[in-house]
PDB file of C-alpha atoms in Angstrom:
ATOM      1  CA  UNK W   1      15.373  42.858 113.897  1.00  0.00           C
ATOM      2  CA  UNK W   2      19.198  41.694 113.694  1.00  0.00           C
ATOM      3  CA  UNK W   3      19.212  40.852 117.456  1.00  0.00           C
ATOM      4  CA  UNK W   4      18.443  37.424 118.372  1.00  0.00           C
ATOM      5  CA  UNK W   5      15.302  38.165 120.783  1.00  0.00           C
ATOM      6  CA  UNK W   6      16.108  36.737 124.645  1.00  0.00           C
ATOM      7  CA  UNK W   7      12.848  36.090 126.683  1.00  0.00           C
ATOM      8  CA  UNK W   8      11.885  38.462 128.491  1.00  0.00           C
ATOM      9  CA  UNK W   9      11.511  38.833 132.372  1.00  0.00           C
ATOM     10  CA  UNK W  10       8.236  38.550 134.128  1.00  0.00           C
ATOM     11  CA  UNK W  11       8.618  42.183 135.020  1.00  0.00           C
ATOM     12  CA  UNK W  12       9.827  42.908 131.361  1.00  0.00           C
ATOM     13  CA  UNK W  13       7.035  40.919 129.907  1.00  0.00           C
ATOM     14  CA  UNK W  14       4.117  42.927 132.067  1.00  0.00           C
ATOM     15  CA  UNK W  15       5.894  46.229 130.489  1.00  0.00           C
ATOM     16  CA  UNK W  16       6.063  45.113 127.370  1.00  0.00           C
ATOM     17  CA  UNK W  17       2.117  44.382 127.371  1.00  0.00           C
ATOM     18  CA  UNK W  18       1.340  47.671 129.159  1.00  0.00           C
ATOM     19  CA  UNK W  19       3.488  49.583 125.936  1.00  0.00           C
ATOM     20  CA  UNK W  20       1.430  48.160 123.751  1.00  0.00           C
ATOM     21  CA  UNK W  21      -1.893  48.060 125.110  1.00  0.00           C
ATOM     22  CA  UNK W  22      -0.866  51.543 125.646  1.00  0.00           C
ATOM     23  CA  UNK W  23       0.135  52.509 121.701  1.00  0.00           C
ATOM     24  CA  UNK W  24      -2.991  50.650 120.934  1.00  0.00           C
ATOM     25  CA  UNK W  25      -5.255  52.608 122.905  1.00  0.00           C
ATOM     26  CA  UNK W  26      -3.556  56.030 122.247  1.00  0.00           C
ATOM     27  CA  UNK W  27      -2.003  56.175 119.003  1.00  0.00           C
ATOM     28  CA  UNK W  28       1.481  56.477 120.745  1.00  0.00           C
ATOM     29  CA  UNK W  29       3.676  55.380 123.212  1.00  0.00           C
ATOM     30  CA  UNK W  30       3.427  56.009 127.032  1.00  0.00           C
ATOM     31  CA  UNK W  31       5.884  58.470 128.730  1.00  0.00           C
ATOM     32  CA  UNK W  32       8.153  56.720 131.977  1.00  0.00           C
ATOM     33  CA  UNK W  33       6.644  58.935 134.123  1.00  0.00           C
ATOM     34  CA  UNK W  34       3.203  57.331 132.940  1.00  0.00           C
ATOM     35  CA  UNK W  35       4.634  53.489 132.941  1.00  0.00           C
ATOM     36  CA  UNK W  36       5.959  54.418 136.379  1.00  0.00           C
ATOM     37  CA  UNK W  37       2.692  55.009 137.877  1.00  0.00           C
ATOM     38  CA  UNK W  38       0.821  52.516 135.687  1.00  0.00           C
ATOM     39  CA  UNK W  39       3.558  49.752 136.823  1.00  0.00           C
ATOM     40  CA  UNK W  40       3.655  50.806 140.413  1.00  0.00           C
ATOM     41  CA  UNK W  41       7.443  51.736 139.805  1.00  0.00           C
ATOM     42  CA  UNK W  42       9.243  53.580 142.450  1.00  0.00           C
ATOM     43  CA  UNK W  43      11.243  55.526 140.716  1.00  0.00           C
ATOM     44  CA  UNK W  44      11.409  56.800 136.748  1.00  0.00           C
ATOM     45  CA  UNK W  45      15.716  54.841 136.591  1.00  0.00           C
ATOM     46  CA  UNK W  46      13.249  51.187 137.067  1.00  0.00           C
ATOM     47  CA  UNK W  47      11.498  52.279 134.032  1.00  0.00           C
ATOM     48  CA  UNK W  48      14.521  53.385 132.156  1.00  0.00           C
ATOM     49  CA  UNK W  49      16.436  50.081 133.327  1.00  0.00           C
ATOM     50  CA  UNK W  50      13.429  48.074 132.129  1.00  0.00           C
ATOM     51  CA  UNK W  51      12.969  49.759 128.736  1.00  0.00           C
ATOM     52  CA  UNK W  52      16.971  49.566 128.080  1.00  0.00           C
ATOM     53  CA  UNK W  53      17.218  46.013 128.882  1.00  0.00           C
ATOM     54  CA  UNK W  54      13.957  45.440 126.659  1.00  0.00           C
ATOM     55  CA  UNK W  55      15.607  47.179 123.763  1.00  0.00           C
ATOM     56  CA  UNK W  56      19.255  45.309 124.053  1.00  0.00           C
ATOM     57  CA  UNK W  57      16.797  42.066 123.892  1.00  0.00           C
ATOM     58  CA  UNK W  58      15.088  43.114 120.778  1.00  0.00           C
ATOM     59  CA  UNK W  59      11.693  43.246 122.452  1.00  0.00           C
ATOM     60  CA  UNK W  60      11.177  47.648 121.571  1.00  0.00           C
ATOM     61  CA  UNK W  61      13.424  49.771 119.698  1.00  0.00           C
ATOM     62  CA  UNK W  62      13.306  53.763 120.094  1.00  0.00           C
ATOM     63  CA  UNK W  63      13.856  56.182 117.586  1.00  0.00           C
ATOM     64  CA  UNK W  64      16.738  58.125 118.910  1.00  0.00           C
ATOM     65  CA  UNK W  65      16.051  60.670 121.314  1.00  0.00           C
ATOM     66  CA  UNK W  66      12.644  61.996 121.352  1.00  0.00           C
ATOM     67  CA  UNK W  67       9.738  61.383 123.958  1.00  0.00           C
ATOM     68  CA  UNK W  68       7.537  58.777 123.335  1.00  0.00           C
ATOM     69  CA  UNK W  69       9.391  57.181 121.232  1.00  0.00           C
ATOM     70  CA  UNK W  70       9.185  53.690 122.029  1.00  0.00           C
ATOM     71  CA  UNK W  71       7.821  50.848 119.413  1.00  0.00           C
ATOM     72  CA  UNK W  72       7.378  47.371 120.497  1.00  0.00           C
ATOM     73  CA  UNK W  73       8.929  45.256 117.735  1.00  0.00           C
ATOM     74  CA  UNK W  74       6.732  41.688 118.508  1.00  0.00           C
ATOM     75  CA  UNK W  75       3.807  43.159 118.131  1.00  0.00           C
ATOM     76  CA  UNK W  76       2.462  39.216 118.804  1.00  0.00           C
ATOM     77  CA  UNK W  77       2.869  39.471 122.648  1.00  0.00           C
ATOM     78  CA  UNK W  78       1.363  35.624 123.152  1.00  0.00           C
ATOM     79  CA  UNK W  79       4.276  33.819 121.570  1.00  0.00           C
ATOM     80  CA  UNK W  80       6.195  35.223 124.545  1.00  0.00           C
ATOM     81  CA  UNK W  81       6.533  32.645 127.156  1.00  0.00           C
ATOM     82  CA  UNK W  82       6.952  33.632 130.795  1.00  0.00           C
ATOM     83  CA  UNK W  83       8.927  32.535 133.074  1.00  0.00           C
ATOM     84  CA  UNK W  84       7.779  29.385 135.569  1.00  0.00           C
ATOM     85  CA  UNK W  85       8.447  30.392 138.823  1.00  0.00           C
ATOM     86  CA  UNK W  86      10.660  27.920 141.001  1.00  0.00           C
ATOM     87  CA  UNK W  87       7.680  25.277 141.390  1.00  0.00           C
ATOM     88  CA  UNK W  88       9.358  22.232 143.071  1.00  0.00           C
ATOM     89  CA  UNK W  89       7.431  19.769 143.980  1.00  0.00           C
ATOM     90  CA  UNK W  90       6.335  18.666 147.935  1.00  0.00           C
ATOM     91  CA  UNK W  91       8.236  14.975 147.577  1.00  0.00           C
ATOM     92  CA  UNK W  92      11.620  16.913 146.271  1.00  0.00           C
ATOM     93  CA  UNK W  93      10.876  19.521 148.936  1.00  0.00           C
ATOM     94  CA  UNK W  94      10.885  16.917 151.770  1.00  0.00           C
ATOM     95  CA  UNK W  95      13.830  15.216 150.073  1.00  0.00           C
ATOM     96  CA  UNK W  96      15.676  18.566 150.469  1.00  0.00           C
ATOM     97  CA  UNK W  97      14.776  19.785 153.893  1.00  0.00           C
ATOM     98  CA  UNK W  98      15.762  16.346 154.975  1.00  0.00           C
ATOM     99  CA  UNK W  99      19.579  16.097 153.215  1.00  0.00           C
ATOM    100  CA  UNK W 100      19.650  19.614 155.668  1.00  0.00           C
ATOM    101  CA  UNK W 101      18.619  18.849 158.730  1.00  0.00           C
ATOM    102  CA  UNK W 102      21.057  15.584 158.064  1.00  0.00           C
ATOM    103  CA  UNK W 103      23.316  18.011 157.415  1.00  0.00           C
ATOM    104  CA  UNK W 104      23.232  19.863 160.763  1.00  0.00           C
ATOM    105  CA  UNK W 105      22.238  16.761 162.991  1.00  0.00           C
ATOM    106  CA  UNK W 106      25.851  15.446 161.737  1.00  0.00           C
ATOM    107  CA  UNK W 107      27.817  18.915 162.418  1.00  0.00           C
ATOM    108  CA  UNK W 108      25.716  19.340 166.126  1.00  0.00           C
ATOM    109  CA  UNK W 109      27.029  16.041 166.870  1.00  0.00           C
ATOM    110  CA  UNK W 110      30.830  16.944 166.723  1.00  0.00           C
ATOM    111  CA  UNK W 111      32.223  19.187 169.050  1.00  0.00           C
ATOM    112  CA  UNK W 112      33.802  21.415 166.698  1.00  0.00           C
ATOM    113  CA  UNK W 113      32.057  22.667 163.311  1.00  0.00           C
ATOM    114  CA  UNK W 114      34.955  23.975 160.109  1.00  0.00           C
ATOM    115  CA  UNK W 115      33.869  27.130 158.697  1.00  0.00           C
ATOM    116  CA  UNK W 116      33.894  25.619 155.320  1.00  0.00           C
ATOM    117  CA  UNK W 117      31.131  23.403 156.597  1.00  0.00           C
ATOM    118  CA  UNK W 118      29.167  26.048 157.937  1.00  0.00           C
ATOM    119  CA  UNK W 119      29.516  28.066 154.994  1.00  0.00           C
ATOM    120  CA  UNK W 120      28.230  25.342 153.472  1.00  0.00           C
ATOM    121  CA  UNK W 121      25.037  24.983 155.877  1.00  0.00           C
ATOM    122  CA  UNK W 122      24.628  28.653 154.681  1.00  0.00           C
ATOM    123  CA  UNK W 123      24.795  28.184 151.192  1.00  0.00           C
ATOM    124  CA  UNK W 124      21.920  25.302 151.443  1.00  0.00           C
ATOM    125  CA  UNK W 125      19.482  27.704 153.499  1.00  0.00           C
ATOM    126  CA  UNK W 126      20.102  29.970 150.524  1.00  0.00           C
ATOM    127  CA  UNK W 127      19.217  27.615 148.169  1.00  0.00           C
ATOM    128  CA  UNK W 128      15.681  27.470 150.120  1.00  0.00           C
ATOM    129  CA  UNK W 129      15.036  30.411 150.062  1.00  0.00           C
ATOM    130  CA  UNK W 130      15.967  30.495 146.583  1.00  0.00           C
ATOM    131  CA  UNK W 131      13.433  28.047 145.918  1.00  0.00           C
ATOM    132  CA  UNK W 132      10.229  29.701 147.607  1.00  0.00           C
ATOM    133  CA  UNK W 133      10.474  27.142 151.057  1.00  0.00           C
ATOM    134  CA  UNK W 134      11.121  30.694 153.213  1.00  0.00           C
ATOM    135  CA  UNK W 135       9.408  29.084 155.869  1.00  0.00           C
ATOM    136  CA  UNK W 136      11.939  26.001 156.279  1.00  0.00           C
ATOM    137  CA  UNK W 137      14.982  28.438 155.789  1.00  0.00           C
ATOM    138  CA  UNK W 138      13.704  30.459 158.477  1.00  0.00           C
ATOM    139  CA  UNK W 139      13.408  27.170 161.065  1.00  0.00           C
ATOM    140  CA  UNK W 140      17.126  26.595 160.215  1.00  0.00           C
ATOM    141  CA  UNK W 141      18.160  30.272 161.471  1.00  0.00           C
ATOM    142  CA  UNK W 142      18.167  29.237 164.923  1.00  0.00           C
ATOM    143  CA  UNK W 143      20.267  25.921 164.580  1.00  0.00           C
ATOM    144  CA  UNK W 144      22.824  27.898 162.860  1.00  0.00           C
ATOM    145  CA  UNK W 145      23.231  30.367 165.145  1.00  0.00           C
ATOM    146  CA  UNK W 146      24.187  27.281 167.712  1.00  0.00           C
ATOM    147  CA  UNK W 147      26.480  26.088 165.328  1.00  0.00           C
ATOM    148  CA  UNK W 148      28.561  28.995 164.678  1.00  0.00           C
ATOM    149  CA  UNK W 149      29.326  28.895 168.269  1.00  0.00           C
ATOM    150  CA  UNK W 150      31.183  25.738 167.487  1.00  0.00           C
ATOM    151  CA  UNK W 151      33.278  26.704 165.030  1.00  0.00           C
ATOM    152  CA  UNK W 152      36.460  26.037 164.645  1.00  0.00           C
ATOM    153  CA  UNK W 153      38.773  28.949 163.477  1.00  0.00           C
TER     154      UNK W 153
END
């Protein structure tokens, strides 16, 4: 393999494991439709996207354009470590929420709010969502709506 292998995403690893198991059981690779049904994807295009990505990353190879031609390059899938989820400790979560709350209190105390400050709040609330703190981000939405009314244009 002349390409440098990049660690697969969680979905891609799931696909790799499925393809490898299918080949071991049947002696040939699965079709895109079989992959779609087994992994509960919505379309064959999604399968194609993941297969192409895995091929670019060097985890699989295809023999030309022939059907059922997917081969797993690295058969030892235990070496592929999954990507860790965004886990934050309760102490860090509390700190972040307090920072966002402090930012809100500061802005709610002023008579006019600049658009840039409101944009910063949107980013902070988006960060809460990305970190998996959906409840916290939803709790700040009503306050954000009230602040929008005070925006200095």
